[in-house]
Amino acid sequence: MEYPHAGGPFEDLNALEGTLAPLFAEELSVNYLPWASANAASASRDKKRSSATLGDGVFEQSTQRYAARAFRAVRSAVAKSSENTALQDFLATVGARKHLS
């Protein structure tokens, strides 16, 4: 995308899928989204620590409350985009949908 600016216009998801899909499938859906989901669950239960199974082990740390709020906002945005079939199909294909519902 040449000369991007806030508010768009934005590149079509189909044009970006070849670049985005590996990032989502190999990194975000495997490491970040499971952590963010576990962290948000811990924050909602007012727990001081959260843990998530990532790859071949368990990752544990203090619950990050701001990250939990941000993740809830992402989940809300994805839910509001439920009629965007291209986005929903992409998220399902790369394994991200299960973490965002």
mmCIF file of N, CA, C and O in Angstrom:
data_model
loop_
_atom_site.group_PDB
_atom_site.id
_atom_site.type_symbol
_atom_site.label_atom_id
_atom_site.label_comp_id
_atom_site.label_asym_id
_atom_site.label_seq_id
_atom_site.Cartn_x
_atom_site.Cartn_y
_atom_site.Cartn_z
ATOM 1 N N MET A 1 0.845 -1.167 0.000
ATOM 2 C CA MET A 1 0.000 0.000 0.000
ATOM 3 C C MET A 1 0.896 1.238 0.000
ATOM 4 O O MET A 1 1.727 1.386 0.878
ATOM 5 N N GLU A 2 0.717 2.057 -0.962
ATOM 6 C CA GLU A 2 1.499 3.287 -1.027
ATOM 7 C C GLU A 2 0.749 4.417 -0.338
ATOM 8 O O GLU A 2 -0.461 4.535 -0.465
ATOM 9 N N TYR A 3 1.477 5.240 0.400
ATOM 10 C CA TYR A 3 0.944 6.416 1.080
ATOM 11 C C TYR A 3 -0.235 6.092 2.009
ATOM 12 O O TYR A 3 -1.307 6.679 1.887
ATOM 13 N N PRO A 4 -0.062 5.148 2.931
ATOM 14 C CA PRO A 4 -1.166 4.823 3.843
ATOM 15 C C PRO A 4 -1.432 5.972 4.812
ATOM 16 O O PRO A 4 -0.541 6.750 5.136
ATOM 17 N N HIS A 5 -2.658 6.076 5.255
ATOM 18 C CA HIS A 5 -3.024 7.053 6.275
ATOM 19 C C HIS A 5 -4.217 6.522 7.061
ATOM 20 O O HIS A 5 -4.961 5.660 6.582
ATOM 21 N N ALA A 6 -4.375 7.045 8.265
ATOM 22 C CA ALA A 6 -5.466 6.606 9.139
ATOM 23 C C ALA A 6 -6.802 6.813 8.433
ATOM 24 O O ALA A 6 -7.028 7.825 7.784
ATOM 25 N N GLY A 7 -7.673 5.835 8.540
ATOM 26 C CA GLY A 7 -8.979 5.939 7.934
ATOM 27 C C GLY A 7 -9.072 5.349 6.543
ATOM 28 O O GLY A 7 -10.125 5.328 5.937
ATOM 29 N N GLY A 8 -7.950 4.870 6.019
ATOM 30 C CA GLY A 8 -7.974 4.168 4.749
ATOM 31 C C GLY A 8 -7.695 5.065 3.570
ATOM 32 O O GLY A 8 -7.276 6.187 3.734
ATOM 33 N N PRO A 9 -7.877 4.592 2.379
ATOM 34 C CA PRO A 9 -8.398 3.266 2.070
ATOM 35 C C PRO A 9 -7.392 2.170 2.432
ATOM 36 O O PRO A 9 -6.195 2.413 2.481
ATOM 37 N N PHE A 10 -7.928 1.000 2.708
ATOM 38 C CA PHE A 10 -7.099 -0.117 3.121
ATOM 39 C C PHE A 10 -7.005 -1.151 2.012
ATOM 40 O O PHE A 10 -7.924 -1.297 1.209
ATOM 41 N N GLU A 11 -5.897 -1.856 2.022
ATOM 42 C CA GLU A 11 -5.692 -2.927 1.053
ATOM 43 C C GLU A 11 -6.701 -4.043 1.324
ATOM 44 O O GLU A 11 -7.063 -4.309 2.469
ATOM 45 N N ASP A 12 -7.167 -4.693 0.310
ATOM 46 C CA ASP A 12 -8.098 -5.804 0.439
ATOM 47 C C ASP A 12 -7.402 -6.977 1.135
ATOM 48 O O ASP A 12 -6.230 -7.251 0.888
ATOM 49 N N LEU A 13 -8.129 -7.671 1.995
ATOM 50 C CA LEU A 13 -7.559 -8.798 2.739
ATOM 51 C C LEU A 13 -6.990 -9.858 1.804
ATOM 52 O O LEU A 13 -5.934 -10.429 2.081
ATOM 53 N N ASN A 14 -7.636 -10.115 0.697
ATOM 54 C CA ASN A 14 -7.134 -11.119 -0.250
ATOM 55 C C ASN A 14 -5.739 -10.773 -0.745
ATOM 56 O O ASN A 14 -4.912 -11.649 -0.972
ATOM 57 N N ALA A 15 -5.464 -9.486 -0.910
ATOM 58 C CA ALA A 15 -4.147 -9.056 -1.382
ATOM 59 C C ALA A 15 -3.078 -9.232 -0.314
ATOM 60 O O ALA A 15 -1.900 -9.376 -0.629
ATOM 61 N N LEU A 16 -3.479 -9.238 0.941
ATOM 62 C CA LEU A 16 -2.531 -9.334 2.055
ATOM 63 C C LEU A 16 -2.404 -10.740 2.622
ATOM 64 O O LEU A 16 -1.497 -11.022 3.402
ATOM 65 N N GLU A 17 -3.315 -11.608 2.257
ATOM 66 C CA GLU A 17 -3.381 -12.941 2.864
ATOM 67 C C GLU A 17 -2.080 -13.724 2.754
ATOM 68 O O GLU A 17 -1.669 -14.394 3.702
ATOM 69 N N GLY A 18 -1.402 -13.646 1.636
ATOM 70 C CA GLY A 18 -0.153 -14.386 1.461
ATOM 71 C C GLY A 18 0.922 -13.980 2.456
ATOM 72 O O GLY A 18 1.745 -14.799 2.862
ATOM 73 N N THR A 19 0.913 -12.738 2.862
ATOM 74 C CA THR A 19 1.879 -12.241 3.847
ATOM 75 C C THR A 19 1.387 -12.432 5.269
ATOM 76 O O THR A 19 2.141 -12.826 6.154
ATOM 77 N N LEU A 20 0.104 -12.162 5.497
ATOM 78 C CA LEU A 20 -0.441 -12.225 6.851
ATOM 79 C C LEU A 20 -0.674 -13.649 7.361
ATOM 80 O O LEU A 20 -0.476 -13.920 8.543
ATOM 81 N N ALA A 21 -1.111 -14.534 6.474
ATOM 82 C CA ALA A 21 -1.477 -15.887 6.907
ATOM 83 C C ALA A 21 -0.342 -16.601 7.649
ATOM 84 O O ALA A 21 -0.577 -17.164 8.720
ATOM 85 N N PRO A 22 0.894 -16.602 7.139
ATOM 86 C CA PRO A 22 1.955 -17.277 7.888
ATOM 87 C C PRO A 22 2.220 -16.636 9.263
ATOM 88 O O PRO A 22 2.474 -17.347 10.232
ATOM 89 N N LEU A 23 2.151 -15.323 9.341
ATOM 90 C CA LEU A 23 2.354 -14.649 10.636
ATOM 91 C C LEU A 23 1.285 -15.053 11.643
ATOM 92 O O LEU A 23 1.577 -15.329 12.808
ATOM 93 N N PHE A 24 0.050 -15.066 11.191
ATOM 94 C CA PHE A 24 -1.046 -15.461 12.074
ATOM 95 C C PHE A 24 -0.958 -16.944 12.433
ATOM 96 O O PHE A 24 -1.074 -17.311 13.603
ATOM 97 N N ALA A 25 -0.765 -17.797 11.429
ATOM 98 C CA ALA A 25 -0.783 -19.243 11.666
ATOM 99 C C ALA A 25 0.407 -19.733 12.476
ATOM 100 O O ALA A 25 0.260 -20.633 13.310
ATOM 101 N N GLU A 26 1.577 -19.146 12.261
ATOM 102 C CA GLU A 26 2.787 -19.653 12.910
ATOM 103 C C GLU A 26 3.177 -18.924 14.184
ATOM 104 O O GLU A 26 3.947 -19.457 14.988
ATOM 105 N N GLU A 27 2.665 -17.714 14.382
ATOM 106 C CA GLU A 27 3.066 -16.943 15.550
ATOM 107 C C GLU A 27 1.868 -16.487 16.388
ATOM 108 O O GLU A 27 1.739 -16.876 17.545
ATOM 109 N N LEU A 28 1.013 -15.677 15.818
ATOM 110 C CA LEU A 28 -0.097 -15.125 16.600
ATOM 111 C C LEU A 28 -1.022 -16.206 17.152
ATOM 112 O O LEU A 28 -1.376 -16.171 18.332
ATOM 113 N N SER A 29 -1.438 -17.136 16.317
ATOM 114 C CA SER A 29 -2.384 -18.166 16.757
ATOM 115 C C SER A 29 -1.758 -19.201 17.671
ATOM 116 O O SER A 29 -2.459 -19.896 18.402
ATOM 117 N N VAL A 30 -0.439 -19.302 17.644
ATOM 118 C CA VAL A 30 0.268 -20.307 18.441
ATOM 119 C C VAL A 30 0.764 -19.736 19.770
ATOM 120 O O VAL A 30 0.736 -20.415 20.792
ATOM 121 N N ASN A 31 1.200 -18.492 19.754
ATOM 122 C CA ASN A 31 1.799 -17.906 20.960
ATOM 123 C C ASN A 31 1.012 -16.736 21.539
ATOM 124 O O ASN A 31 0.603 -16.780 22.695
ATOM 125 N N TYR A 32 0.809 -15.685 20.756
ATOM 126 C CA TYR A 32 0.204 -14.480 21.315
ATOM 127 C C TYR A 32 -1.265 -14.666 21.713
ATOM 128 O O TYR A 32 -1.655 -14.315 22.824
ATOM 129 N N LEU A 33 -2.089 -15.181 20.825
ATOM 130 C CA LEU A 33 -3.513 -15.285 21.125
ATOM 131 C C LEU A 33 -3.827 -16.243 22.280
ATOM 132 O O LEU A 33 -4.671 -15.909 23.122
ATOM 133 N N PRO A 34 -3.164 -17.398 22.393
ATOM 134 C CA PRO A 34 -3.411 -18.231 23.584
ATOM 135 C C PRO A 34 -3.014 -17.501 24.876
ATOM 136 O O PRO A 34 -3.718 -17.582 25.884
ATOM 137 N N TRP A 35 -1.876 -16.799 24.840
ATOM 138 C CA TRP A 35 -1.462 -16.033 26.012
ATOM 139 C C TRP A 35 -2.478 -14.936 26.321
ATOM 140 O O TRP A 35 -2.907 -14.765 27.460
ATOM 141 N N ALA A 36 -2.874 -14.173 25.307
ATOM 142 C CA ALA A 36 -3.809 -13.064 25.513
ATOM 143 C C ALA A 36 -5.145 -13.566 26.052
ATOM 144 O O ALA A 36 -5.747 -12.938 26.930
ATOM 145 N N SER A 37 -5.601 -14.689 25.558
ATOM 146 C CA SER A 37 -6.857 -15.272 26.026
ATOM 147 C C SER A 37 -6.750 -15.708 27.486
ATOM 148 O O SER A 37 -7.636 -15.427 28.302
ATOM 149 N N ALA A 38 -5.668 -16.383 27.828
ATOM 150 C CA ALA A 38 -5.458 -16.816 29.220
ATOM 151 C C ALA A 38 -5.297 -15.614 30.146
ATOM 152 O O ALA A 38 -5.825 -15.590 31.257
ATOM 153 N N ASN A 39 -4.579 -14.615 29.690
ATOM 154 C CA ASN A 39 -4.380 -13.408 30.483
ATOM 155 C C ASN A 39 -5.708 -12.699 30.730
ATOM 156 O O ASN A 39 -6.005 -12.272 31.856
ATOM 157 N N ALA A 40 -6.544 -12.580 29.699
ATOM 158 C CA ALA A 40 -7.851 -11.936 29.843
ATOM 159 C C ALA A 40 -8.741 -12.724 30.803
ATOM 160 O O ALA A 40 -9.464 -12.130 31.609
ATOM 161 N N ALA A 41 -8.677 -14.054 30.725
ATOM 162 C CA ALA A 41 -9.467 -14.877 31.646
ATOM 163 C C ALA A 41 -9.009 -14.670 33.085
ATOM 164 O O ALA A 41 -9.840 -14.546 33.999
ATOM 165 N N SER A 42 -7.723 -14.603 33.305
ATOM 166 C CA SER A 42 -7.200 -14.366 34.655
ATOM 167 C C SER A 42 -7.607 -12.987 35.161
ATOM 168 O O SER A 42 -7.986 -12.830 36.321
ATOM 169 N N ALA A 43 -7.542 -11.998 34.304
ATOM 170 C CA ALA A 43 -7.922 -10.638 34.705
ATOM 171 C C ALA A 43 -9.400 -10.574 35.062
ATOM 172 O O ALA A 43 -9.774 -9.917 36.036
ATOM 173 N N SER A 44 -10.233 -11.270 34.305
ATOM 174 C CA SER A 44 -11.677 -11.240 34.578
ATOM 175 C C SER A 44 -12.019 -11.923 35.898
ATOM 176 O O SER A 44 -13.043 -11.620 36.509
ATOM 177 N N ARG A 45 -11.145 -12.829 36.344
ATOM 178 C CA ARG A 45 -11.340 -13.503 37.641
ATOM 179 C C ARG A 45 -10.516 -12.841 38.739
ATOM 180 O O ARG A 45 -10.418 -13.361 39.838
ATOM 181 N N ASP A 46 -9.909 -11.693 38.404
ATOM 182 C CA ASP A 46 -9.112 -10.905 39.337
ATOM 183 C C ASP A 46 -7.951 -11.707 39.940
ATOM 184 O O ASP A 46 -7.599 -11.547 41.104
ATOM 185 N N LYS A 47 -7.355 -12.556 39.115
ATOM 186 C CA LYS A 47 -6.190 -13.329 39.558
ATOM 187 C C LYS A 47 -4.922 -12.521 39.360
ATOM 188 O O LYS A 47 -4.809 -11.757 38.404
ATOM 189 N N LYS A 48 -3.970 -12.708 40.238
ATOM 190 C CA LYS A 48 -2.712 -11.972 40.157
ATOM 191 C C LYS A 48 -1.767 -12.553 39.108
ATOM 192 O O LYS A 48 -0.905 -11.854 38.601
ATOM 193 N N ARG A 49 -1.906 -13.853 38.807
ATOM 194 C CA ARG A 49 -1.013 -14.495 37.850
ATOM 195 C C ARG A 49 -1.841 -15.210 36.793
ATOM 196 O O ARG A 49 -2.967 -15.620 37.036
ATOM 197 N N SER A 50 -1.251 -15.341 35.623
ATOM 198 C CA SER A 50 -1.897 -16.086 34.545
ATOM 199 C C SER A 50 -0.883 -17.048 33.946
ATOM 200 O O SER A 50 0.326 -16.836 34.050
ATOM 201 N N SER A 51 -1.397 -18.092 33.339
ATOM 202 C CA SER A 51 -0.510 -19.046 32.673
ATOM 203 C C SER A 51 -1.182 -19.547 31.406
ATOM 204 O O SER A 51 -2.409 -19.599 31.318
ATOM 205 N N ALA A 52 -0.349 -19.883 30.441
ATOM 206 C CA ALA A 52 -0.840 -20.399 29.169
ATOM 207 C C ALA A 52 0.152 -21.424 28.652
ATOM 208 O O ALA A 52 1.361 -21.272 28.825
ATOM 209 N N THR A 53 -0.362 -22.461 28.025
ATOM 210 C CA THR A 53 0.496 -23.445 27.378
ATOM 211 C C THR A 53 0.838 -22.923 25.993
ATOM 212 O O THR A 53 -0.041 -22.676 25.173
ATOM 213 N N LEU A 54 2.117 -22.722 25.779
ATOM 214 C CA LEU A 54 2.606 -22.185 24.504
ATOM 215 C C LEU A 54 3.652 -23.132 23.958
ATOM 216 O O LEU A 54 4.659 -23.395 24.615
ATOM 217 N N GLY A 55 3.408 -23.627 22.764
ATOM 218 C CA GLY A 55 4.374 -24.543 22.162
ATOM 219 C C GLY A 55 4.555 -25.778 23.012
ATOM 220 O O GLY A 55 3.624 -26.521 23.246
ATOM 221 N N ASP A 56 5.749 -25.943 23.550
ATOM 222 C CA ASP A 56 6.046 -27.159 24.311
ATOM 223 C C ASP A 56 6.115 -26.926 25.820
ATOM 224 O O ASP A 56 6.625 -27.769 26.552
ATOM 225 N N GLY A 57 5.613 -25.804 26.305
ATOM 226 C CA GLY A 57 5.695 -25.557 27.736
ATOM 227 C C GLY A 57 4.638 -24.589 28.228
ATOM 228 O O GLY A 57 3.815 -24.086 27.471
ATOM 229 N N VAL A 58 4.701 -24.344 29.522
ATOM 230 C CA VAL A 58 3.766 -23.433 30.162
ATOM 231 C C VAL A 58 4.477 -22.114 30.425
ATOM 232 O O VAL A 58 5.605 -22.097 30.924
ATOM 233 N N PHE A 59 3.812 -21.033 30.069
ATOM 234 C CA PHE A 59 4.326 -19.690 30.317
ATOM 235 C C PHE A 59 3.480 -19.073 31.413
ATOM 236 O O PHE A 59 2.257 -19.068 31.329
ATOM 237 N N GLU A 60 4.129 -18.558 32.456
ATOM 238 C CA GLU A 60 3.403 -17.951 33.572
ATOM 239 C C GLU A 60 3.994 -16.586 33.877
ATOM 240 O O GLU A 60 5.210 -16.393 33.819
ATOM 241 N N GLN A 61 3.109 -15.652 34.210
ATOM 242 C CA GLN A 61 3.557 -14.314 34.581
ATOM 243 C C GLN A 61 2.439 -13.597 35.324
ATOM 244 O O GLN A 61 1.325 -14.108 35.434
ATOM 245 N N SER A 62 2.730 -12.402 35.806
ATOM 246 C CA SER A 62 1.713 -11.567 36.427
ATOM 247 C C SER A 62 0.659 -11.231 35.382
ATOM 248 O O SER A 62 0.972 -11.000 34.219
ATOM 249 N N THR A 63 -0.578 -11.199 35.810
ATOM 250 C CA THR A 63 -1.665 -10.844 34.908
ATOM 251 C C THR A 63 -1.494 -9.399 34.451
ATOM 252 O O THR A 63 -1.252 -8.511 35.263
ATOM 253 N N GLN A 64 -1.597 -9.195 33.170
ATOM 254 C CA GLN A 64 -1.442 -7.870 32.571
ATOM 255 C C GLN A 64 -2.835 -7.282 32.306
ATOM 256 O O GLN A 64 -3.495 -7.653 31.343
ATOM 257 N N ARG A 65 -3.282 -6.398 33.165
ATOM 258 C CA ARG A 65 -4.652 -5.889 33.091
ATOM 259 C C ARG A 65 -4.901 -5.021 31.849
ATOM 260 O O ARG A 65 -5.951 -5.116 31.226
ATOM 261 N N TYR A 66 -3.955 -4.172 31.498
ATOM 262 C CA TYR A 66 -4.147 -3.341 30.301
ATOM 263 C C TYR A 66 -4.220 -4.228 29.059
ATOM 264 O O TYR A 66 -5.066 -4.010 28.177
ATOM 265 N N ALA A 67 -3.355 -5.220 28.975
ATOM 266 C CA ALA A 67 -3.381 -6.145 27.832
ATOM 267 C C ALA A 67 -4.715 -6.883 27.776
ATOM 268 O O ALA A 67 -5.244 -7.136 26.692
ATOM 269 N N ALA A 68 -5.265 -7.214 28.940
ATOM 270 C CA ALA A 68 -6.564 -7.893 28.981
ATOM 271 C C ALA A 68 -7.667 -6.989 28.437
ATOM 272 O O ALA A 68 -8.519 -7.433 27.662
ATOM 273 N N ARG A 69 -7.658 -5.722 28.816
ATOM 274 C CA ARG A 69 -8.654 -4.769 28.291
ATOM 275 C C ARG A 69 -8.501 -4.618 26.781
ATOM 276 O O ARG A 69 -9.491 -4.583 26.042
ATOM 277 N N ALA A 70 -7.267 -4.521 26.316
ATOM 278 C CA ALA A 70 -7.019 -4.382 24.881
ATOM 279 C C ALA A 70 -7.504 -5.624 24.129
ATOM 280 O O ALA A 70 -8.109 -5.510 23.054
ATOM 281 N N PHE A 71 -7.263 -6.801 24.696
ATOM 282 C CA PHE A 71 -7.690 -8.033 24.043
ATOM 283 C C PHE A 71 -9.213 -8.130 24.003
ATOM 284 O O PHE A 71 -9.784 -8.568 22.999
ATOM 285 N N ARG A 72 -9.878 -7.705 25.066
ATOM 286 C CA ARG A 72 -11.348 -7.687 25.050
ATOM 287 C C ARG A 72 -11.856 -6.759 23.944
ATOM 288 O O ARG A 72 -12.857 -7.052 23.289
ATOM 289 N N ALA A 73 -11.157 -5.648 23.719
ATOM 290 C CA ALA A 73 -11.551 -4.732 22.643
ATOM 291 C C ALA A 73 -11.381 -5.395 21.278
ATOM 292 O O ALA A 73 -12.227 -5.221 20.392
ATOM 293 N N VAL A 74 -10.316 -6.156 21.105
ATOM 294 C CA VAL A 74 -10.112 -6.881 19.844
ATOM 295 C C VAL A 74 -11.212 -7.911 19.656
ATOM 296 O O VAL A 74 -11.797 -8.024 18.573
ATOM 297 N N ARG A 75 -11.526 -8.657 20.706
ATOM 298 C CA ARG A 75 -12.611 -9.644 20.617
ATOM 299 C C ARG A 75 -13.930 -8.970 20.243
ATOM 300 O O ARG A 75 -14.700 -9.491 19.436
ATOM 301 N N SER A 76 -14.191 -7.834 20.840
ATOM 302 C CA SER A 76 -15.419 -7.097 20.546
ATOM 303 C C SER A 76 -15.452 -6.660 19.079
ATOM 304 O O SER A 76 -16.483 -6.785 18.412
ATOM 305 N N ALA A 77 -14.349 -6.159 18.574
ATOM 306 C CA ALA A 77 -14.273 -5.728 17.176
ATOM 307 C C ALA A 77 -14.484 -6.907 16.234
ATOM 308 O O ALA A 77 -15.178 -6.780 15.211
ATOM 309 N N VAL A 78 -13.905 -8.052 16.558
ATOM 310 C CA VAL A 78 -14.084 -9.242 15.722
ATOM 311 C C VAL A 78 -15.542 -9.685 15.762
ATOM 312 O O VAL A 78 -16.118 -10.035 14.729
ATOM 313 N N ALA A 79 -16.163 -9.639 16.935
ATOM 314 C CA ALA A 79 -17.575 -10.015 17.050
ATOM 315 C C ALA A 79 -18.460 -9.087 16.217
ATOM 316 O O ALA A 79 -19.415 -9.540 15.581
ATOM 317 N N LYS A 80 -18.142 -7.800 16.204
ATOM 318 C CA LYS A 80 -18.920 -6.840 15.414
ATOM 319 C C LYS A 80 -18.706 -7.038 13.919
ATOM 320 O O LYS A 80 -19.486 -6.537 13.109
ATOM 321 N N SER A 81 -17.666 -7.763 13.554
ATOM 322 C CA SER A 81 -17.366 -8.029 12.144
ATOM 323 C C SER A 81 -17.830 -9.416 11.729
ATOM 324 O O SER A 81 -17.331 -9.979 10.754
ATOM 325 N N SER A 82 -18.797 -9.959 12.446
ATOM 326 C CA SER A 82 -19.223 -11.335 12.191
ATOM 327 C C SER A 82 -19.784 -11.535 10.784
ATOM 328 O O SER A 82 -19.751 -12.650 10.270
ATOM 329 N N GLU A 83 -20.257 -10.483 10.150
ATOM 330 C CA GLU A 83 -20.800 -10.615 8.793
ATOM 331 C C GLU A 83 -19.737 -10.441 7.714
ATOM 332 O O GLU A 83 -20.023 -10.612 6.529
ATOM 333 N N ASN A 84 -18.517 -10.115 8.134
ATOM 334 C CA ASN A 84 -17.406 -9.991 7.182
ATOM 335 C C ASN A 84 -16.852 -11.398 6.964
ATOM 336 O O ASN A 84 -15.950 -11.849 7.660
ATOM 337 N N THR A 85 -17.403 -12.083 5.970
ATOM 338 C CA THR A 85 -17.040 -13.486 5.765
ATOM 339 C C THR A 85 -15.569 -13.669 5.402
ATOM 340 O O THR A 85 -14.966 -14.661 5.794
ATOM 341 N N ALA A 86 -14.997 -12.717 4.678
ATOM 342 C CA ALA A 86 -13.576 -12.840 4.320
ATOM 343 C C ALA A 86 -12.719 -12.829 5.585
ATOM 344 O O ALA A 86 -11.803 -13.646 5.727
ATOM 345 N N LEU A 87 -13.008 -11.936 6.514
ATOM 346 C CA LEU A 87 -12.254 -11.873 7.766
ATOM 347 C C LEU A 87 -12.485 -13.132 8.593
ATOM 348 O O LEU A 87 -11.529 -13.732 9.097
ATOM 349 N N GLN A 88 -13.730 -13.535 8.739
ATOM 350 C CA GLN A 88 -14.041 -14.722 9.546
ATOM 351 C C GLN A 88 -13.399 -15.977 8.957
ATOM 352 O O GLN A 88 -12.867 -16.806 9.706
ATOM 353 N N ASP A 89 -13.425 -16.116 7.651
ATOM 354 C CA ASP A 89 -12.783 -17.266 6.994
ATOM 355 C C ASP A 89 -11.273 -17.236 7.216
ATOM 356 O O ASP A 89 -10.657 -18.269 7.482
ATOM 357 N N PHE A 90 -10.677 -16.054 7.075
ATOM 358 C CA PHE A 90 -9.241 -15.912 7.291
ATOM 359 C C PHE A 90 -8.879 -16.318 8.719
ATOM 360 O O PHE A 90 -7.943 -17.104 8.937
ATOM 361 N N LEU A 91 -9.602 -15.793 9.707
ATOM 362 C CA LEU A 91 -9.306 -16.106 11.110
ATOM 363 C C LEU A 91 -9.459 -17.600 11.396
ATOM 364 O O LEU A 91 -8.666 -18.176 12.136
ATOM 365 N N ALA A 92 -10.459 -18.219 10.798
ATOM 366 C CA ALA A 92 -10.642 -19.664 10.980
ATOM 367 C C ALA A 92 -9.506 -20.445 10.333
ATOM 368 O O ALA A 92 -8.959 -21.385 10.928
ATOM 369 N N THR A 93 -9.117 -20.060 9.138
ATOM 370 C CA THR A 93 -8.064 -20.757 8.405
ATOM 371 C C THR A 93 -6.728 -20.725 9.136
ATOM 372 O O THR A 93 -5.999 -21.711 9.152
ATOM 373 N N VAL A 94 -6.403 -19.591 9.740
ATOM 374 C CA VAL A 94 -5.099 -19.451 10.410
ATOM 375 C C VAL A 94 -5.140 -19.867 11.868
ATOM 376 O O VAL A 94 -4.136 -19.747 12.577
ATOM 377 N N GLY A 95 -6.286 -20.350 12.358
ATOM 378 C CA GLY A 95 -6.380 -20.839 13.720
ATOM 379 C C GLY A 95 -6.582 -19.764 14.774
ATOM 380 O O GLY A 95 -6.443 -20.030 15.971
ATOM 381 N N ALA A 96 -6.947 -18.565 14.354
ATOM 382 C CA ALA A 96 -7.115 -17.472 15.306
ATOM 383 C C ALA A 96 -8.541 -17.363 15.826
ATOM 384 O O ALA A 96 -8.753 -16.870 16.944
ATOM 385 N N ARG A 97 -9.501 -17.808 15.076
ATOM 386 C CA ARG A 97 -10.917 -17.633 15.430
ATOM 387 C C ARG A 97 -11.247 -18.206 16.795
ATOM 388 O O ARG A 97 -11.970 -17.604 17.573
ATOM 389 N N LYS A 98 -10.703 -19.369 17.130
ATOM 390 C CA LYS A 98 -11.032 -20.018 18.406
ATOM 391 C C LYS A 98 -10.593 -19.172 19.604
ATOM 392 O O LYS A 98 -11.179 -19.273 20.670
ATOM 393 N N HIS A 99 -9.592 -18.342 19.441
ATOM 394 C CA HIS A 99 -9.108 -17.491 20.530
ATOM 395 C C HIS A 99 -9.873 -16.174 20.615
ATOM 396 O O HIS A 99 -9.788 -15.480 21.617
ATOM 397 N N LEU A 100 -10.585 -15.836 19.558
ATOM 398 C CA LEU A 100 -11.227 -14.535 19.486
ATOM 399 C C LEU A 100 -12.743 -14.586 19.672
ATOM 400 O O LEU A 100 -13.416 -13.589 19.488
ATOM 401 N N SER A 101 -13.257 -15.727 20.051
ATOM 402 C CA SER A 101 -14.707 -15.815 20.276
ATOM 403 C C SER A 101 -15.041 -15.877 21.745
ATOM 404 O O SER A 101 -14.225 -15.946 22.589
#
